Short mmCIF file of N, CA and C in Angstrom, two decimals:
data_model
loop_
_atom_site.label_atom_id
_atom_site.label_comp_id
_atom_site.label_asym_id
_atom_site.label_seq_id
_atom_site.Cartn_x
_atom_site.Cartn_y
_atom_site.Cartn_z
N UNK A 1 109.12 85.78 99.78
CA UNK A 1 109.02 86.96 100.18
C UNK A 1 109.37 87.81 98.72
N UNK A 2 108.58 88.98 99.08
CA UNK A 2 108.79 90.13 97.82
C UNK A 2 108.62 91.46 98.39
N UNK A 3 109.47 92.33 97.79
CA UNK A 3 109.39 93.66 98.14
C UNK A 3 108.18 94.21 97.06
N UNK A 4 107.19 95.12 98.07
CA UNK A 4 106.23 95.76 97.02
C UNK A 4 106.50 97.22 97.47
N UNK A 5 106.51 98.06 96.35
CA UNK A 5 107.12 99.43 96.52
C UNK A 5 106.21 100.23 95.85
N UNK A 6 105.81 101.70 96.32
CA UNK A 6 105.19 102.62 95.98
C UNK A 6 106.52 103.77 95.87
N UNK A 7 106.68 103.98 94.56
CA UNK A 7 107.95 105.17 94.50
C UNK A 7 107.13 106.58 93.89
N UNK A 8 107.81 107.40 94.26
CA UNK A 8 107.39 108.75 93.67
C UNK A 8 105.99 109.28 94.01
N UNK A 9 105.60 109.08 94.78
CA UNK A 9 104.40 109.63 95.47
C UNK A 9 104.51 111.24 95.61
N UNK A 10 103.87 112.17 95.01
CA UNK A 10 104.18 113.59 95.02
C UNK A 10 102.87 114.13 95.95
N UNK A 11 103.36 115.11 96.87
CA UNK A 11 102.47 115.67 97.70
C UNK A 11 103.03 117.44 97.93
N UNK A 12 101.77 117.98 97.99
CA UNK A 12 102.17 119.38 98.47
C UNK A 12 101.76 119.40 100.00
N UNK A 13 102.70 119.98 100.88
CA UNK A 13 102.01 120.11 102.29
C UNK A 13 102.89 121.06 103.00
N UNK A 14 102.49 121.09 104.33
CA UNK A 14 102.85 122.29 105.19
C UNK A 14 103.82 121.64 106.24
N UNK A 15 104.88 120.91 106.00
CA UNK A 15 105.89 120.69 106.97
C UNK A 15 107.00 121.32 106.66
N UNK A 16 107.71 121.33 108.10
CA UNK A 16 109.01 121.92 108.26
C UNK A 16 109.10 122.53 109.75
N UNK A 17 110.38 122.87 110.07
CA UNK A 17 110.49 123.26 111.31
C UNK A 17 110.40 124.71 111.37
N UNK A 18 110.72 125.63 110.37
CA UNK A 18 110.28 127.14 110.55
C UNK A 18 108.78 127.48 110.47
N UNK A 19 108.28 128.50 111.08
CA UNK A 19 106.72 128.73 110.82
C UNK A 19 106.48 129.14 109.21
N UNK A 20 107.75 129.84 108.57
CA UNK A 20 107.24 130.10 106.94
C UNK A 20 107.11 128.89 106.29
N UNK A 21 107.82 128.02 106.72
CA UNK A 21 107.54 126.51 105.82
C UNK A 21 106.33 125.95 106.19
N UNK A 22 105.68 126.13 107.25
CA UNK A 22 104.42 125.61 107.68
C UNK A 22 103.19 126.28 107.04
N UNK A 23 103.47 127.75 106.66
CA UNK A 23 102.71 128.70 105.96
C UNK A 23 102.62 128.52 104.82
N UNK A 24 103.84 128.59 103.92
CA UNK A 24 103.81 128.57 102.57
C UNK A 24 103.82 127.03 101.89
N UNK A 25 104.37 126.19 102.57
CA UNK A 25 104.31 124.96 102.33
C UNK A 25 105.40 124.42 101.28
N UNK A 26 105.41 123.12 100.60
CA UNK A 26 106.42 122.91 100.03
C UNK A 26 106.12 121.52 99.33
N UNK A 27 106.81 121.06 98.42
CA UNK A 27 106.60 119.89 97.59
C UNK A 27 107.37 118.85 98.14
N UNK A 28 106.87 117.41 98.19
CA UNK A 28 107.53 116.36 98.95
C UNK A 28 107.24 115.08 97.98
N UNK A 29 108.32 114.19 98.07
CA UNK A 29 108.34 113.04 97.29
C UNK A 29 108.36 111.85 98.51
N UNK A 30 107.68 110.89 98.27
CA UNK A 30 107.43 109.64 99.23
C UNK A 30 107.66 108.61 98.40
N UNK A 31 108.55 107.67 99.10
CA UNK A 31 108.79 106.11 98.55
C UNK A 31 108.64 105.41 99.67
N UNK A 32 108.10 104.26 99.36
CA UNK A 32 107.73 103.20 100.43
C UNK A 32 107.94 101.95 99.89
N UNK A 33 108.79 101.11 100.79
CA UNK A 33 109.19 99.74 100.29
C UNK A 33 108.69 98.87 101.36
N UNK A 34 108.10 97.68 101.11
CA UNK A 34 107.46 96.80 102.15
C UNK A 34 107.86 95.27 101.80
N UNK A 35 108.48 94.74 102.76
CA UNK A 35 109.14 93.25 102.60
C UNK A 35 107.88 92.59 103.05
N UNK A 36 107.52 91.67 102.16
CA UNK A 36 106.07 90.82 102.62
C UNK A 36 105.97 89.30 102.09
N UNK A 37 105.14 88.78 102.38
CA UNK A 37 105.01 87.42 102.03
C UNK A 37 104.08 87.38 100.93
N UNK A 38 104.31 87.06 99.61
CA UNK A 38 103.39 87.03 98.61
C UNK A 38 102.70 85.96 97.82
N UNK A 39 103.50 84.63 98.34
CA UNK A 39 103.23 83.78 97.68
C UNK A 39 101.43 83.02 97.67
N UNK A 40 100.88 83.37 98.80
CA UNK A 40 99.53 82.84 98.89
C UNK A 40 98.65 84.02 98.12
N UNK A 41 98.91 85.01 97.81
CA UNK A 41 98.35 85.73 97.07
C UNK A 41 98.60 85.75 95.61
N UNK A 42 99.66 85.39 95.53
CA UNK A 42 99.96 84.89 94.03
C UNK A 42 99.26 83.64 93.44
N UNK A 43 99.37 82.62 94.43
CA UNK A 43 98.77 81.37 93.84
C UNK A 43 97.11 81.75 93.82
N UNK A 44 96.48 82.46 94.53
CA UNK A 44 95.02 82.67 94.69
C UNK A 44 94.75 83.79 93.81
N UNK A 45 95.55 84.55 93.21
CA UNK A 45 95.33 85.54 92.49
C UNK A 45 94.35 86.73 93.27
N UNK A 46 94.75 86.73 94.39
CA UNK A 46 93.69 87.46 95.50
C UNK A 46 94.25 88.65 96.20
N UNK A 47 93.63 89.86 95.85
CA UNK A 47 94.08 91.29 96.42
C UNK A 47 94.17 91.29 98.03
N UNK A 48 93.17 90.79 98.41
CA UNK A 48 92.93 90.55 99.81
C UNK A 48 94.23 89.67 100.58
N UNK A 49 94.96 89.05 99.79
CA UNK A 49 95.87 88.28 100.63
C UNK A 49 97.31 88.82 100.46
N UNK A 50 97.17 90.15 99.96
CA UNK A 50 98.56 91.03 99.81
C UNK A 50 98.40 92.35 100.33
N UNK A 51 99.24 93.11 100.07
CA UNK A 51 99.25 94.53 100.31
C UNK A 51 98.70 95.52 99.17
N UNK A 52 97.44 96.13 99.50
CA UNK A 52 96.78 96.84 98.54
C UNK A 52 97.51 98.13 98.29
N UNK A 53 98.11 98.58 97.12
CA UNK A 53 98.74 99.81 96.95
C UNK A 53 97.85 100.96 97.16
N UNK A 54 96.42 100.82 96.93
CA UNK A 54 95.67 102.05 97.10
C UNK A 54 95.46 102.26 98.44
N UNK A 55 95.45 101.31 99.26
CA UNK A 55 95.38 101.69 101.08
C UNK A 55 96.85 102.20 101.34
N UNK A 56 97.90 101.76 100.84
CA UNK A 56 99.13 102.34 100.87
C UNK A 56 99.13 103.81 100.79
N UNK A 57 98.68 104.09 99.51
CA UNK A 57 98.70 105.42 99.16
C UNK A 57 97.68 106.33 99.77
N UNK A 58 96.73 105.73 100.31
CA UNK A 58 95.68 106.57 101.06
C UNK A 58 96.31 106.83 102.82
N UNK A 59 97.08 105.73 103.21
CA UNK A 59 97.91 105.98 104.59
C UNK A 59 98.84 107.25 104.49
N UNK A 60 99.56 107.23 103.38
CA UNK A 60 100.59 108.00 103.02
C UNK A 60 100.12 109.32 102.99
N UNK A 61 98.77 109.63 102.05
CA UNK A 61 98.22 110.90 101.75
C UNK A 61 97.79 111.38 103.03
N UNK A 62 97.04 110.62 104.05
CA UNK A 62 96.28 110.97 105.25
C UNK A 62 97.51 111.62 106.17
N UNK A 63 98.72 110.77 106.13
CA UNK A 63 99.65 111.33 107.14
C UNK A 63 100.39 112.60 106.52
N UNK A 64 100.63 112.79 105.27
CA UNK A 64 101.03 113.82 104.62
C UNK A 64 100.24 115.26 104.73
N UNK A 65 98.94 115.07 105.10
CA UNK A 65 98.19 115.98 105.44
C UNK A 65 98.20 116.79 106.77
N UNK A 66 98.99 116.06 107.64
CA UNK A 66 98.95 116.53 108.97
C UNK A 66 100.28 117.37 109.09
N UNK A 67 100.33 118.71 109.39
CA UNK A 67 101.44 119.67 109.45
C UNK A 67 102.52 119.04 110.56
N UNK A 68 103.82 118.84 110.02
CA UNK A 68 104.64 118.21 111.00
C UNK A 68 106.12 118.96 110.87
N UNK A 69 106.66 119.12 112.07
CA UNK A 69 108.05 119.83 111.92
C UNK A 69 109.02 119.04 111.14
N UNK A 70 109.11 118.00 111.89
CA UNK A 70 110.19 116.95 111.02
C UNK A 70 109.84 115.80 109.92
N UNK A 71 110.56 115.75 108.94
CA UNK A 71 110.16 114.66 108.16
C UNK A 71 110.71 113.34 108.95
N UNK A 72 111.49 113.16 109.94
CA UNK A 72 111.62 111.99 110.76
C UNK A 72 110.25 111.45 111.14
N UNK A 73 109.54 112.43 111.74
CA UNK A 73 108.03 112.16 112.57
C UNK A 73 107.05 111.65 111.22
N UNK A 74 107.26 112.66 110.22
CA UNK A 74 106.21 111.85 109.11
C UNK A 74 106.82 110.31 108.60
N UNK A 75 107.90 110.10 108.24
CA UNK A 75 108.21 108.73 108.04
C UNK A 75 108.03 107.83 109.12
N UNK A 76 108.26 108.02 110.29
CA UNK A 76 107.78 107.15 111.49
C UNK A 76 106.51 106.91 111.35
N UNK A 77 105.59 107.75 111.61
CA UNK A 77 104.25 107.81 111.50
C UNK A 77 103.57 106.69 110.31
N UNK A 78 104.13 106.95 109.24
CA UNK A 78 103.66 106.15 108.27
C UNK A 78 104.05 104.70 108.26
N UNK A 79 105.40 104.59 108.78
CA UNK A 79 105.82 103.19 109.04
C UNK A 79 104.97 102.37 110.07
N UNK A 80 104.49 103.27 111.08
CA UNK A 80 104.00 102.61 112.15
C UNK A 80 102.57 102.20 111.75
N UNK A 81 101.87 103.15 110.84
CA UNK A 81 100.38 102.66 110.47
C UNK A 81 100.37 101.75 109.41
N UNK A 82 101.56 101.25 108.61
CA UNK A 82 101.69 100.48 107.49
C UNK A 82 101.79 99.00 108.38
N UNK A 83 102.59 99.22 109.43
CA UNK A 83 102.94 97.86 110.27
C UNK A 83 101.45 97.39 111.10
N UNK A 84 100.75 98.33 111.28
CA UNK A 84 99.56 98.23 111.98
C UNK A 84 98.40 97.61 111.07
N UNK A 85 98.35 98.18 109.84
CA UNK A 85 97.59 97.78 108.72
C UNK A 85 97.73 96.41 108.17
N UNK A 86 98.96 96.05 107.96
CA UNK A 86 99.43 94.78 107.26
C UNK A 86 100.01 93.97 108.09
N UNK A 87 99.62 92.83 108.64
CA UNK A 87 100.14 91.93 109.44
C UNK A 87 101.22 91.13 108.73
N UNK A 88 101.14 91.19 107.42
CA UNK A 88 102.21 90.28 106.69
C UNK A 88 103.61 91.01 106.66
N UNK A 89 103.42 92.28 106.97
CA UNK A 89 104.72 92.82 106.56
C UNK A 89 105.85 92.28 107.49
N UNK A 90 107.13 92.08 107.02
CA UNK A 90 108.34 91.76 107.79
C UNK A 90 109.38 93.02 107.78
N UNK A 91 109.03 93.94 107.07
CA UNK A 91 110.16 94.86 107.07
C UNK A 91 109.32 96.28 106.38
N UNK A 92 109.64 97.58 106.52
CA UNK A 92 109.44 98.69 105.82
C UNK A 92 110.26 99.63 105.84
N UNK A 93 110.42 100.33 104.56
CA UNK A 93 111.46 101.41 104.52
C UNK A 93 110.59 102.67 103.75
N UNK A 94 110.64 103.71 104.37
CA UNK A 94 110.06 105.06 104.17
C UNK A 94 111.27 106.04 103.71
N UNK A 95 110.93 106.74 102.66
CA UNK A 95 111.67 107.82 102.32
C UNK A 95 111.13 109.02 102.08
N UNK A 96 111.25 110.10 102.67
CA UNK A 96 110.44 111.49 102.58
C UNK A 96 111.37 112.44 102.17
N UNK A 97 111.11 113.14 100.96
CA UNK A 97 112.18 113.99 100.23
C UNK A 97 111.34 115.48 100.21
N UNK A 98 112.07 116.49 100.75
CA UNK A 98 111.49 117.54 100.71
C UNK A 98 112.29 118.23 99.31
N UNK A 99 111.51 118.65 98.34
CA UNK A 99 111.95 119.53 97.01
C UNK A 99 112.39 120.80 97.41
N UNK A 100 113.51 121.25 96.82
CA UNK A 100 114.12 122.44 96.94
C UNK A 100 113.89 123.24 98.42
N UNK A 101 114.44 122.58 99.21
CA UNK A 101 114.31 123.16 100.72
C UNK A 101 114.81 124.38 100.77
N UNK A 102 114.14 125.52 101.61
CA UNK A 102 114.70 126.68 101.75
C UNK A 102 115.91 126.68 102.41
N UNK A 103 117.29 126.51 101.98
CA UNK A 103 118.34 126.73 102.76
C UNK A 103 119.30 127.74 102.36
N UNK A 104 118.88 128.61 101.59
CA UNK A 104 119.75 129.87 101.09
C UNK A 104 120.54 129.52 99.96
N UNK A 105 120.42 128.73 99.32
CA UNK A 105 120.94 128.14 98.22
C UNK A 105 120.41 127.13 97.41
N UNK A 106 120.72 126.81 96.15
CA UNK A 106 120.10 125.84 95.42
C UNK A 106 120.55 124.44 96.09
N UNK A 107 119.38 123.52 96.47
CA UNK A 107 119.51 122.10 96.93
C UNK A 107 118.32 121.68 96.15
N UNK A 108 118.63 120.40 95.59
CA UNK A 108 117.43 119.73 94.67
C UNK A 108 116.52 119.28 95.75
N UNK A 109 117.18 118.57 96.87
CA UNK A 109 116.14 117.69 98.02
C UNK A 109 116.81 117.56 99.19
N UNK A 110 116.28 117.06 100.08
CA UNK A 110 116.68 116.62 101.48
C UNK A 110 115.59 115.46 101.63
N UNK A 111 116.35 114.62 102.37
CA UNK A 111 115.50 113.42 102.82
C UNK A 111 115.79 112.75 103.93
N UNK A 112 114.90 112.26 104.42
CA UNK A 112 115.13 111.28 105.76
C UNK A 112 114.37 109.85 105.35
N UNK A 113 115.11 108.72 105.80
CA UNK A 113 114.65 107.26 105.36
C UNK A 113 114.70 106.77 106.80
N UNK A 114 113.50 106.14 106.99
CA UNK A 114 113.35 105.10 108.22
C UNK A 114 113.03 103.87 107.79
N UNK A 115 113.53 102.78 108.47
CA UNK A 115 113.36 101.42 108.18
C UNK A 115 113.15 100.62 109.34
N UNK A 116 112.41 99.49 109.38
CA UNK A 116 112.32 98.59 110.42
C UNK A 116 112.05 97.16 109.93
N UNK A 117 112.23 96.35 110.67
CA UNK A 117 112.24 94.92 110.39
C UNK A 117 113.41 94.45 109.43
N UNK A 118 113.22 93.62 108.46
CA UNK A 118 114.24 93.12 107.34
C UNK A 118 114.59 94.11 106.58
N UNK A 119 114.11 95.43 106.54
CA UNK A 119 114.65 96.35 105.67
C UNK A 119 115.32 97.50 106.54
N UNK A 120 115.58 97.20 107.67
CA UNK A 120 116.15 98.16 108.72
C UNK A 120 117.73 98.21 108.40
N UNK A 121 118.42 97.18 107.83
CA UNK A 121 119.66 97.43 107.25
C UNK A 121 119.96 97.09 105.89
N UNK A 122 121.11 97.62 105.17
CA UNK A 122 121.28 96.83 103.86
C UNK A 122 121.27 95.76 103.66
N UNK A 123 121.77 94.87 104.52
CA UNK A 123 121.92 93.59 104.53
C UNK A 123 120.52 92.72 104.34
N UNK A 124 119.42 93.57 104.81
CA UNK A 124 118.04 92.93 104.62
C UNK A 124 117.47 93.02 103.16
N UNK A 125 118.22 93.96 102.24
CA UNK A 125 117.97 93.70 100.89
C UNK A 125 118.96 92.77 100.11
N UNK A 126 119.97 92.41 100.54
CA UNK A 126 120.95 91.56 99.74
C UNK A 126 120.27 90.28 99.21
N UNK A 127 119.39 89.57 100.12
CA UNK A 127 118.90 88.35 99.69
C UNK A 127 118.19 88.17 98.32
N UNK A 128 117.70 89.31 98.01
CA UNK A 128 116.92 89.86 96.70
C UNK A 128 118.00 89.69 95.41
N UNK A 129 118.90 89.80 95.81
CA UNK A 129 120.14 89.99 94.46
C UNK A 129 121.10 88.95 94.51
N UNK A 130 120.84 87.60 95.16
CA UNK A 130 121.80 86.52 95.29
C UNK A 130 121.42 85.47 94.44
N UNK A 131 120.11 85.57 93.97
CA UNK A 131 119.51 84.17 93.23
C UNK A 131 120.51 83.71 92.11
N UNK A 132 120.92 84.53 91.22
CA UNK A 132 121.67 83.77 90.14
C UNK A 132 123.11 83.68 90.27
N UNK A 133 123.93 83.63 91.37
CA UNK A 133 125.35 83.57 91.42
C UNK A 133 125.56 82.01 91.71
N UNK A 134 126.72 81.74 91.23
CA UNK A 134 127.14 80.46 91.67
C UNK A 134 127.94 80.56 92.85
N UNK A 135 128.03 79.45 93.56
CA UNK A 135 128.61 79.53 95.01
C UNK A 135 130.12 79.93 94.98
N UNK A 136 130.45 80.99 95.59
CA UNK A 136 131.85 81.50 95.42
C UNK A 136 131.90 82.55 94.70
N UNK A 137 131.28 82.72 93.58
CA UNK A 137 131.34 83.85 92.41
C UNK A 137 131.02 84.88 92.93
N UNK A 138 131.70 86.08 92.70
CA UNK A 138 131.59 87.53 93.34
C UNK A 138 130.64 87.99 92.17
N UNK A 139 129.66 88.97 92.69
CA UNK A 139 129.03 89.74 91.75
C UNK A 139 129.19 91.14 91.84
N UNK A 140 129.50 91.90 90.99
CA UNK A 140 129.86 93.28 91.34
C UNK A 140 128.57 94.24 91.36
N UNK A 141 127.62 93.77 91.17
CA UNK A 141 126.31 94.33 91.43
C UNK A 141 126.06 94.83 92.94
N UNK A 142 126.16 96.17 93.05
CA UNK A 142 126.04 96.70 94.36
C UNK A 142 124.17 96.98 94.79
N UNK A 143 123.95 96.09 95.43
CA UNK A 143 122.18 96.37 95.66
C UNK A 143 121.87 97.73 96.30
N UNK A 144 122.57 98.30 96.97
CA UNK A 144 122.35 99.77 97.51
C UNK A 144 122.04 100.77 96.33
N UNK A 145 122.82 100.55 94.97
CA UNK A 145 122.43 101.34 93.97
C UNK A 145 121.09 101.11 93.53
N UNK A 146 120.58 99.84 93.63
CA UNK A 146 119.14 99.76 93.32
C UNK A 146 117.94 100.57 93.97
N UNK A 147 118.51 101.30 95.21
CA UNK A 147 117.48 101.99 95.70
C UNK A 147 117.85 103.53 95.68
N UNK A 148 118.54 104.08 94.92
CA UNK A 148 119.06 105.37 94.73
C UNK A 148 118.20 106.09 93.83
#
């Protein structure tokens, strides 16, 4: 199993609850993490046996073009499309950030994150960070910091 990710995809879009946000638009950053089996693709060196980054990007771009009131809706739509497109996925995590949201003060960003399958809980990530430990040995590495 492996996590395949696209981080920092930047889009300008017209999402927001308020009419002004939908008219003026804003900048968004999208991160996508996908838990999938990659051994067959790695052995065969075959793009068609794994997740194609370009396809993931175009799914995200397509969904970001559809004006939406809630970030939750965008994230869930992307998750649904990825799960439909790639049958090898065992988990998906989507983070949608709105940069400089219009809240009446300086705020760098807001974000919504949705996850499904093995990536729906922090415990799902932990297996990727346990490989080098001796049995009973504590590791002070916090795997949640990896995704900040």
